[in-house]
Structures are given as C-alpha cells and as structure tokens.
Amino acid sequence: MPSSSSIPPNAPNSDSRPPLKLQKELTKAERRELQERQRAAKLASKGGAAPSGSMAKSTPKPGAQAPATSAAPKRGRRPSESAPRAPAVAPGRAAKDAKIAVPSTLEPSPGNARSLRIFSHFGLPKTVSVAKGDIHPAILRLALQFSNFKITGANARCIATLTAFKTVIQDYATPPNNTLSRHLMTHLSPQISHLVAARPMSVTMGNAIRQLKLEISGSDIDLPEQDSRSSVVEKVLLGAHSEGRTFSVIVVDSRPMLEGKRLLSVLAEAGIQCTYMLLPSLGAVITEVSMVLVGAHSIHSNGAVYSRAGTALVAMLAKQHSIPVVVCCETYKFSEGVQLDSFTKNELAPLGDQFASFPLTKPRESLTLNNGPHLEILNPLYDLTPPTSITAVVTEVGVIPPNSISSIPLALGRLL
Amino acid sequence: MAPDSYNPVNHRAVEVLVSKLRRRQVIGSREAALETVRVLRQVVSKARFSNIDQLVNLIRSVGKRLVEAQPKGNTVRKILHHIREEYNTAINGVASTSSKPVFSISNFVLQGQPRKQSVALKSEGSMTLKENDPDDPDSFARGLKPVLMEAIQDVLDELETVYDTVSKNAKDHIHSDEIILTIGYSKTVEAFLKAAAHSRNYTVIVAETGPSYSGHEMARALSSAGISTFLVPDSSIYAIMSRVNKVILGAHAILANGGMFAITGSLLAATAARVHSTPVAVCAGQFKLTPLWNLYHEFGALDFADPSSVLGFEEGNLVDKVDVMNPYYDYVGPELVDVFITNDGDHPPSSVYRLIKETYDDDDHEL
C-alpha cells in the first residue's frame, strides 16, 4: 500500500486555520483573506501545488428570474465564484478547510477532517442578517418566520409572502417625481432580497413574485386573492371522505420534519381509518396499498417532482409493485427548467430542537450527537422524484401524465 | 418425549436462555449464537446417552425450545452437523473419501454433504465404540464426548473470530475516496469498515433508521475511529444515492434462496441502489445462514416491536383512533443483493444454497 496516498484522516486540526464560521457570514474580504491564507499554507507545505484553496461556494440563489442553478461540484476542482446578488451571502460550510481530493499525486496537507464537499453548496440555514436599507416590518417578520421554519410548505410560504407584500404595497406611497411602476419595483427589490437571504425562495414564491412584477409594470396593481388553503393532499382526502367514499389511509412519516403527524390528527378527527408508520417500515405494507398520494413543492418541465424528502423512496417502491403514484399539485407550482438530481437545489433543516422529532422511548443521552471532528449531521429537506416513478399529476385543470407538464403553462396562456 | 437422561441442570440453563431470548435481552445475533453454543456445550457435557440417536434427539429437543423463542436455530443445526461428522469419522476410523469428484449439478444435489471427505481426523486411529452396550451404557458417551467437545469448541472459536475473518478482505472491497452508504448498527459492518479505514481514506454516510435510530450509534462508533461520517435521516436515501458508490448492509438472517432479513430501511436502501445501479454488499457471519427460505411469506417474521416508539403515548388523543405498525425487520430479495461477504469468503446470492448444504444436515431443516 503506497504510503504517500494513505492519509491519516484523524490527525488534529492544524493551528493556522480559523475556527469554522458556520453560522456567521463572511464578507467577501474575509473570504478572500481566508483563501489567501490557505493558499499560502498549502504552497508552504508542498511547494507549488495545484490551485485549489478553500472555495467559497455561494448558496444557490433563485431570484425573480429563472433559477440560476449552481454548477454541480466536481471533486477537487471548484471555481471560486462569488456572484453576490443579495447583499449578504453566506458561504456556508465551504468556509471549512478543503482537502484536496486528487488521488495519489499530491501530498495532502495533513490534519484536516475531510468534509464532504458534495454537500457543501447546500449551506446551512443562515440567521437573518441585519437589514440593509429600510425593510418593511411585515417583511422582517416574514423573514424571521421563514428562517425559523415557522411557516413551511410551498403554499403557505407563497400565501404569506403575497399577504406581506400586500401590506407593503398598501403602505407604499409613490414619492414625487417618480413613476409608480418603476419606483415600486426598486422599492420591492431589497425586500425580496432580504427574504431570499433568510431562506431560499421556493418556486411558488418565485412565480408569484414574477407575476406580481409583471402586473406592476403593467401599471395595474391587482394582487391575486388567495384563500388560505391547507395542504392539498389533506383537502383531497377530506373531500373524498365527505363524499362518502370508504377508504383507509396509511400515513408514512419521517424525520426531520415529521409533518405527517399533523395530517394524521386532521384525518383521524374526520373519522377516516388511519394507520401511522415511519418510512423504513414501508416495505412491510406496500403490497396492500392500492394508491399512493403525494404532494409536491414544485414540478419541473420534464415531470420530475421536487418535494419533501422521502417522497422519492415511496414513489420508487410503489412503482416497483405496480401501484399508481398520483401527485397533487396546482399549476402555479410548475417550474420551467429541468432539475437533474436532488443536489442542484436543496435545503438543510436546522439542527435546532432535535428532541422533538424523536420518540420519548429513546433515552436523551443517546441522542445528543453533535457535529464532531469526523461527524456531520445532514438533514436534506427535499428530494427529486424522477418522472418514471410517477403515474399522473392532478391539477386544477385536470389529470395529466408527467411528460406533458411542459405544455401546460403554454396552454394556460401564461408566460412563465 | 425427552429421553430419560434429560438432566434437570440442563433444563435450567436452557430455560434461562429461552427466557432471555424471548425478552430480547440478548443483543445481537452473534451474542445469541454464542450463548446457544455455550448452553449446548453444557448440555452435551452433562448428557448421558448410549447411542448417537439419543444425543441427537436430546439436542433437537433443546433446539426446538430455542427456536420457539427466536425462530432461527442455526447454531443448533450447525452443532448437530458437527456432531454427526465427528461421529461418522469416529465410527469409520479413516474418513471415507469418495471417488474422483464428478462435477455435475445432479451430484451436488444428491450428495448432500459434499464436504464430508475433507473432515480432519480428530480421533486417533480407530476407536472402538460400542453402541448400546448393556453392561456399560456410558462407554459410548465417554468415548465420544471429548471429540464432541472439541467440535463444539471449534464452533465457538469460529463464532468469536467472525468479525476478524469478515474484515480480512475489507480493503479489497473499499477504495479511496469512496462514499459508502450503510443503515443502522451492525457490528459486522462496523468491524468491516474500521478494518478498511486503516489503509483507505473514504467517507461513510449512515442512515439512522427509525424508529430504533440505531444509526446514531453506528455514526458515533465510526467517527470515533476516525472515519468521516455523515448522519442522514432515512428520507434522504434516494436523494443521496446518486453520489453513493457502494451500499454495505448488515443482515439478521440469510435465507436459503439468497434473500435476507435485515433491519427496516434496508429494503429502501437496496431498492434505491438497484435503481441507481449501485452495488450492494452484505456483511454477515456464516452463523446467520438459515435453511428456511419461505419465512418472508410469514408476516409475523418481521418481528413487530413496540409501537410507542413510532407514535408515543404523549399524542394521547391519537392513540385510540390510529393503528401503528413497527416492524423490526425487512425482507430483501436475492435480486437486490450483489454479494454476501462472510467469514467463509464472498458469495453471490445464487450460491447460498450450496453453503447451506455444506453447513447443515438435511434432516435438521425441520428442528
């Protein structure tokens, strides 16, 4: 075994690195300084090594325009890009020391824990930065709620956003010597950026805001009215039950969010026969299921469904047993563009209160697992279900197969 | 219908083990196997028998009790097999070698125990064993017992070194910079990964599997050994599968058709791996092989556990209206596994039946 390529993975951290700044944001100057320092350290230890210092990876920023997907990171080479759109960009975990992964040619700098760089572009959820400029208090409150995951779900977030913007616009008065449309746009932009900095924008919000801007520039301000709806699947089941259909529901739940419990209580109250289980137990009952019903965060134009983590597993298993998988999704969740895998766009759940999602039967001591030198806890919130696992998509305009998704926005006359 | 030499002392030891198994106080299948072997050793050393059939019946009755507590009497079968082997060599003096082996499928099926000719001669020369000697009923037992104890000791040694033998070839299976996915906590997999970490630098992603969340212990064990570890909830298995190079699972039992019982969540991981064409390796000791193959038809074989870890009693108003399921095991079919890494070497699922033929006797399939 050639010893040059065997890296001791657990040597202690070398002293010249600064403590990992995960939660705080580094300004551009600090980042550059960090890069320079690491580059110098690497040069010193190797004498003319290949250029790969610490890469500042900015989190993907789906703005009001078409979502700019960050390039899928390849191991070892990462362009040091910094395209700040929002004023505060947190490089997230990439500020951790990077280790060169080029195998066996270079002597890697000793003593840094290998971070898994394929996850580094997710970034951790950031604390809301100091507001730059005057941000409307409704937006401030909304941003805080987003970053603490008090409002979750694509629909809920979109509705909350639009309601907040309604308040903003109502309070807005055109300053003199300015046209309404143009100034309103510039007034809204920092508010939108603030929201994006709190939590990456969902496709629903992006679509809604784009629609809003379109309306504004067309000078006729008329916000679409949204009646507050709860989750679509819940509505579907309750509706079917009230029509007198008899069926039983198996609610499959999973960490990190354990949102199934809310659905379970609603259905149980309505008197529907329910069974509750966690995701890994699915294999035991899948043969007795007649249909799988899932919600979606958004649908891409190739029919791939971007939804809560775990959906892809359920759909895959159901498809293998020839069970129809139906996605309930409104048309305003359709997103242009195609996403290839779950890494291009994703979020991590905050590590905050872990105990809430664990059963009481587990002793607390065994659950205090924090990030150690070689251990990291990741909770991706979303995943991508490929169109092959999906049988049909139910929208407010009908039931359509997944590969026809791309033609729907056009058919509805929208220029999304 | 236990033979009259059923010693009350043995009875007690067996009962203790049975109750421990039933209450799941024995953690880990290797522990269960070790305990079984120890109890059987006690039984054999104290047993009084005049011919081989009595001994076999005695052990079978003990085995039946154990199987009722935990439906996997593999170790009992293995010991019976060894006992029969020793007995045969002792009786026949020199081990009878068959004629030149003819390699054809029909021979494999007909032969039954193809390994008989390679039995090491433990008994010197020819022992004269008189069965059913009316004058001295214990002579048979006395003559045979030392040989049997050695055989049982062999089984014990094999069990105790199973982790080391399984991890012998670990570094051939894992390469540098690989990302390995595993589920839950299996000591065999842990030993395997730690052995490879000595000479390879790679990353492990552990899926905590609910509701036991045993993945947490695995992550802790691996990271304290210096392996970069990531802990993810099971909902993201499909999401990260596109980046994973290999999936390594532990097994609870390997069935004769090449399928296996493993901790819940293994079916999800294996299916997702199949969809992404990622190889799936299973690390297990040979003592997990079982000749039963149709266990997966029995729903109860999934070993349902305490539902309060899924939906606790703190959700009081829900507890009445809702059914909760908490199976402990998953059945993973043979088409989802690529290789079984055992202490006896690596085997594809299609040749598991051969291993079973070599390790166990046909008559013991039904204990």
PDB file of N, CA and C in Angstrom, chain A residues 115-161:
ATOM      1  N   SER A 115     -14.202  17.125   4.732  1.00  0.00           N
ATOM      2  CA  SER A 115     -15.608  17.486   4.665  1.00  0.00           C
ATOM      3  C   SER A 115     -16.142  16.967   3.352  1.00  0.00           C
ATOM      4  N   LEU A 116     -17.354  16.602   3.332  1.00  0.00           N
ATOM      5  CA  LEU A 116     -17.920  16.042   2.131  1.00  0.00           C
ATOM      6  C   LEU A 116     -18.345  17.198   1.257  1.00  0.00           C
ATOM      7  N   ARG A 117     -17.546  17.450   0.238  1.00  0.00           N
ATOM      8  CA  ARG A 117     -17.782  18.678  -0.478  1.00  0.00           C
ATOM      9  C   ARG A 117     -19.010  18.616  -1.360  1.00  0.00           C
ATOM     10  N   ILE A 118     -19.506  17.428  -1.615  1.00  0.00           N
ATOM     11  CA  ILE A 118     -20.666  17.405  -2.486  1.00  0.00           C
ATOM     12  C   ILE A 118     -21.866  18.020  -1.815  1.00  0.00           C
ATOM     13  N   PHE A 119     -21.822  18.142  -0.520  1.00  0.00           N
ATOM     14  CA  PHE A 119     -22.940  18.776   0.170  1.00  0.00           C
ATOM     15  C   PHE A 119     -22.668  20.234   0.478  1.00  0.00           C
ATOM     16  N   SER A 120     -21.453  20.694   0.124  1.00  0.00           N
ATOM     17  CA  SER A 120     -21.073  21.999   0.669  1.00  0.00           C
ATOM     18  C   SER A 120     -21.889  23.120   0.073  1.00  0.00           C
ATOM     19  N   HIS A 121     -22.513  22.903  -1.090  1.00  0.00           N
ATOM     20  CA  HIS A 121     -23.231  24.038  -1.639  1.00  0.00           C
ATOM     21  C   HIS A 121     -24.614  24.192  -1.052  1.00  0.00           C
ATOM     22  N   PHE A 122     -25.003  23.235  -0.207  1.00  0.00           N
ATOM     23  CA  PHE A 122     -26.309  23.437   0.408  1.00  0.00           C
ATOM     24  C   PHE A 122     -26.263  24.629   1.337  1.00  0.00           C
ATOM     25  N   GLY A 123     -25.203  24.700   2.097  1.00  0.00           N
ATOM     26  CA  GLY A 123     -25.113  25.770   3.076  1.00  0.00           C
ATOM     27  C   GLY A 123     -26.055  25.511   4.218  1.00  0.00           C
ATOM     28  N   LEU A 124     -25.725  26.042   5.335  1.00  0.00           N
ATOM     29  CA  LEU A 124     -26.623  25.890   6.462  1.00  0.00           C
ATOM     30  C   LEU A 124     -27.614  27.030   6.431  1.00  0.00           C
ATOM     31  N   PRO A 125     -28.748  26.828   7.030  1.00  0.00           N
ATOM     32  CA  PRO A 125     -29.691  27.941   7.106  1.00  0.00           C
ATOM     33  C   PRO A 125     -29.068  29.078   7.909  1.00  0.00           C
ATOM     34  N   LYS A 126     -29.176  30.272   7.367  1.00  0.00           N
ATOM     35  CA  LYS A 126     -28.435  31.370   7.958  1.00  0.00           C
ATOM     36  C   LYS A 126     -29.346  32.140   8.888  1.00  0.00           C
ATOM     37  N   THR A 127     -28.735  32.741   9.862  1.00  0.00           N
ATOM     38  CA  THR A 127     -29.528  33.668  10.660  1.00  0.00           C
ATOM     39  C   THR A 127     -29.766  34.911   9.815  1.00  0.00           C
ATOM     40  N   VAL A 128     -30.864  35.509  10.055  1.00  0.00           N
ATOM     41  CA  VAL A 128     -31.243  36.653   9.213  1.00  0.00           C
ATOM     42  C   VAL A 128     -30.274  37.805   9.453  1.00  0.00           C
ATOM     43  N   SER A 129     -29.789  38.335   8.397  1.00  0.00           N
ATOM     44  CA  SER A 129     -28.752  39.358   8.524  1.00  0.00           C
ATOM     45  C   SER A 129     -29.394  40.677   8.928  1.00  0.00           C
ATOM     46  N   VAL A 130     -28.529  41.563   9.237  1.00  0.00           N
ATOM     47  CA  VAL A 130     -29.016  42.915   9.547  1.00  0.00           C
ATOM     48  C   VAL A 130     -29.620  43.503   8.286  1.00  0.00           C
ATOM     49  N   ALA A 131     -30.761  44.052   8.421  1.00  0.00           N
ATOM     50  CA  ALA A 131     -31.453  44.532   7.230  1.00  0.00           C
ATOM     51  C   ALA A 131     -30.743  45.754   6.687  1.00  0.00           C
ATOM     52  N   LYS A 132     -30.490  45.709   5.396  1.00  0.00           N
ATOM     53  CA  LYS A 132     -29.876  46.860   4.768  1.00  0.00           C
ATOM     54  C   LYS A 132     -30.950  47.702   4.140  1.00  0.00           C
ATOM     55  N   GLY A 133     -30.893  48.923   4.395  1.00  0.00           N
ATOM     56  CA  GLY A 133     -31.945  49.777   3.852  1.00  0.00           C
ATOM     57  C   GLY A 133     -33.192  49.607   4.696  1.00  0.00           C
ATOM     58  N   ASP A 134     -34.233  50.278   4.318  1.00  0.00           N
ATOM     59  CA  ASP A 134     -35.420  50.165   5.142  1.00  0.00           C
ATOM     60  C   ASP A 134     -36.299  49.045   4.599  1.00  0.00           C
ATOM     61  N   ILE A 135     -36.404  48.057   5.407  1.00  0.00           N
ATOM     62  CA  ILE A 135     -37.254  46.930   5.040  1.00  0.00           C
ATOM     63  C   ILE A 135     -38.535  47.065   5.835  1.00  0.00           C
ATOM     64  N   HIS A 136     -39.607  46.793   5.156  1.00  0.00           N
ATOM     65  CA  HIS A 136     -40.900  46.901   5.815  1.00  0.00           C
ATOM     66  C   HIS A 136     -41.002  45.882   6.951  1.00  0.00           C
ATOM     67  N   PRO A 137     -41.577  46.258   8.067  1.00  0.00           N
ATOM     68  CA  PRO A 137     -41.647  45.325   9.208  1.00  0.00           C
ATOM     69  C   PRO A 137     -42.384  44.029   8.894  1.00  0.00           C
ATOM     70  N   ALA A 138     -43.332  44.090   8.001  1.00  0.00           N
ATOM     71  CA  ALA A 138     -44.014  42.836   7.652  1.00  0.00           C
ATOM     72  C   ALA A 138     -43.040  41.869   7.004  1.00  0.00           C
ATOM     73  N   ILE A 139     -42.166  42.405   6.173  1.00  0.00           N
ATOM     74  CA  ILE A 139     -41.178  41.541   5.527  1.00  0.00           C
ATOM     75  C   ILE A 139     -40.180  41.026   6.547  1.00  0.00           C
ATOM     76  N   LEU A 140     -39.830  41.868   7.477  1.00  0.00           N
ATOM     77  CA  LEU A 140     -38.883  41.439   8.509  1.00  0.00           C
ATOM     78  C   LEU A 140     -39.446  40.264   9.292  1.00  0.00           C
ATOM     79  N   ARG A 141     -40.706  40.418   9.649  1.00  0.00           N
ATOM     80  CA  ARG A 141     -41.330  39.360  10.432  1.00  0.00           C
ATOM     81  C   ARG A 141     -41.391  38.071   9.620  1.00  0.00           C
ATOM     82  N   LEU A 142     -41.724  38.240   8.350  1.00  0.00           N
ATOM     83  CA  LEU A 142     -41.835  37.077   7.488  1.00  0.00           C
ATOM     84  C   LEU A 142     -40.491  36.360   7.342  1.00  0.00           C
ATOM     85  N   ALA A 143     -39.435  37.162   7.182  1.00  0.00           N
ATOM     86  CA  ALA A 143     -38.118  36.559   7.019  1.00  0.00           C
ATOM     87  C   ALA A 143     -37.732  35.781   8.264  1.00  0.00           C
ATOM     88  N   LEU A 144     -38.062  36.334   9.395  1.00  0.00           N
ATOM     89  CA  LEU A 144     -37.745  35.644  10.653  1.00  0.00           C
ATOM     90  C   LEU A 144     -38.514  34.332  10.742  1.00  0.00           C
ATOM     91  N   GLN A 145     -39.782  34.394  10.319  1.00  0.00           N
ATOM     92  CA  GLN A 145     -40.566  33.174  10.387  1.00  0.00           C
ATOM     93  C   GLN A 145     -40.027  32.111   9.438  1.00  0.00           C
ATOM     94  N   PHE A 146     -39.581  32.534   8.280  1.00  0.00           N
ATOM     95  CA  PHE A 146     -39.009  31.580   7.334  1.00  0.00           C
ATOM     96  C   PHE A 146     -37.776  30.942   7.912  1.00  0.00           C
ATOM     97  N   SER A 147     -36.885  31.748   8.436  1.00  0.00           N
ATOM     98  CA  SER A 147     -35.605  31.181   8.848  1.00  0.00           C
ATOM     99  C   SER A 147     -35.755  30.309  10.069  1.00  0.00           C
ATOM    100  N   ASN A 148     -36.818  30.482  10.831  1.00  0.00           N
ATOM    101  CA  ASN A 148     -37.060  29.579  11.955  1.00  0.00           C
ATOM    102  C   ASN A 148     -38.018  28.458  11.602  1.00  0.00           C
ATOM    103  N   PHE A 149     -38.327  28.345  10.341  1.00  0.00           N
ATOM    104  CA  PHE A 149     -39.198  27.263   9.868  1.00  0.00           C
ATOM    105  C   PHE A 149     -40.545  27.281  10.544  1.00  0.00           C
ATOM    106  N   LYS A 150     -41.015  28.486  10.866  1.00  0.00           N
ATOM    107  CA  LYS A 150     -42.351  28.543  11.449  1.00  0.00           C
ATOM    108  C   LYS A 150     -43.407  28.405  10.374  1.00  0.00           C
ATOM    109  N   ILE A 151     -43.085  28.871   9.203  1.00  0.00           N
ATOM    110  CA  ILE A 151     -44.009  28.711   8.083  1.00  0.00           C
ATOM    111  C   ILE A 151     -43.346  27.757   7.112  1.00  0.00           C
ATOM    112  N   THR A 152     -43.994  26.643   6.892  1.00  0.00           N
ATOM    113  CA  THR A 152     -43.398  25.689   5.955  1.00  0.00           C
ATOM    114  C   THR A 152     -44.450  25.257   4.956  1.00  0.00           C
ATOM    115  N   GLY A 153     -43.956  24.731   3.875  1.00  0.00           N
ATOM    116  CA  GLY A 153     -44.885  24.294   2.839  1.00  0.00           C
ATOM    117  C   GLY A 153     -44.944  25.336   1.758  1.00  0.00           C
ATOM    118  N   ALA A 154     -44.960  24.878   0.519  1.00  0.00           N
ATOM    119  CA  ALA A 154     -44.861  25.818  -0.595  1.00  0.00           C
ATOM    120  C   ALA A 154     -46.049  26.765  -0.617  1.00  0.00           C
ATOM    121  N   ASN A 155     -47.222  26.189  -0.430  1.00  0.00           N
ATOM    122  CA  ASN A 155     -48.418  27.034  -0.481  1.00  0.00           C
ATOM    123  C   ASN A 155     -48.402  28.079   0.607  1.00  0.00           C
ATOM    124  N   ALA A 156     -48.101  27.589   1.820  1.00  0.00           N
ATOM    125  CA  ALA A 156     -48.171  28.504   2.963  1.00  0.00           C
ATOM    126  C   ALA A 156     -47.192  29.657   2.787  1.00  0.00           C
ATOM    127  N   ARG A 157     -45.993  29.309   2.322  1.00  0.00           N
ATOM    128  CA  ARG A 157     -44.998  30.369   2.178  1.00  0.00           C
ATOM    129  C   ARG A 157     -45.417  31.376   1.127  1.00  0.00           C
ATOM    130  N   CYS A 158     -45.960  30.869   0.055  1.00  0.00           N
ATOM    131  CA  CYS A 158     -46.357  31.790  -1.005  1.00  0.00           C
ATOM    132  C   CYS A 158     -47.469  32.696  -0.542  1.00  0.00           C
ATOM    133  N   ILE A 159     -48.430  32.120   0.113  1.00  0.00           N
ATOM    134  CA  ILE A 159     -49.544  32.936   0.579  1.00  0.00           C
ATOM    135  C   ILE A 159     -49.060  33.986   1.558  1.00  0.00           C
ATOM    136  N   ALA A 160     -48.180  33.565   2.461  1.00  0.00           N
ATOM    137  CA  ALA A 160     -47.662  34.523   3.440  1.00  0.00           C
ATOM    138  C   ALA A 160     -46.891  35.636   2.754  1.00  0.00           C
ATOM    139  N   THR A 161     -46.101  35.252   1.765  1.00  0.00           N
ATOM    140  CA  THR A 161     -45.332  36.272   1.044  1.00  0.00           C
ATOM    141  C   THR A 161     -46.248  37.279   0.392  1.00  0.00           C
TER     142      THR A 161
END
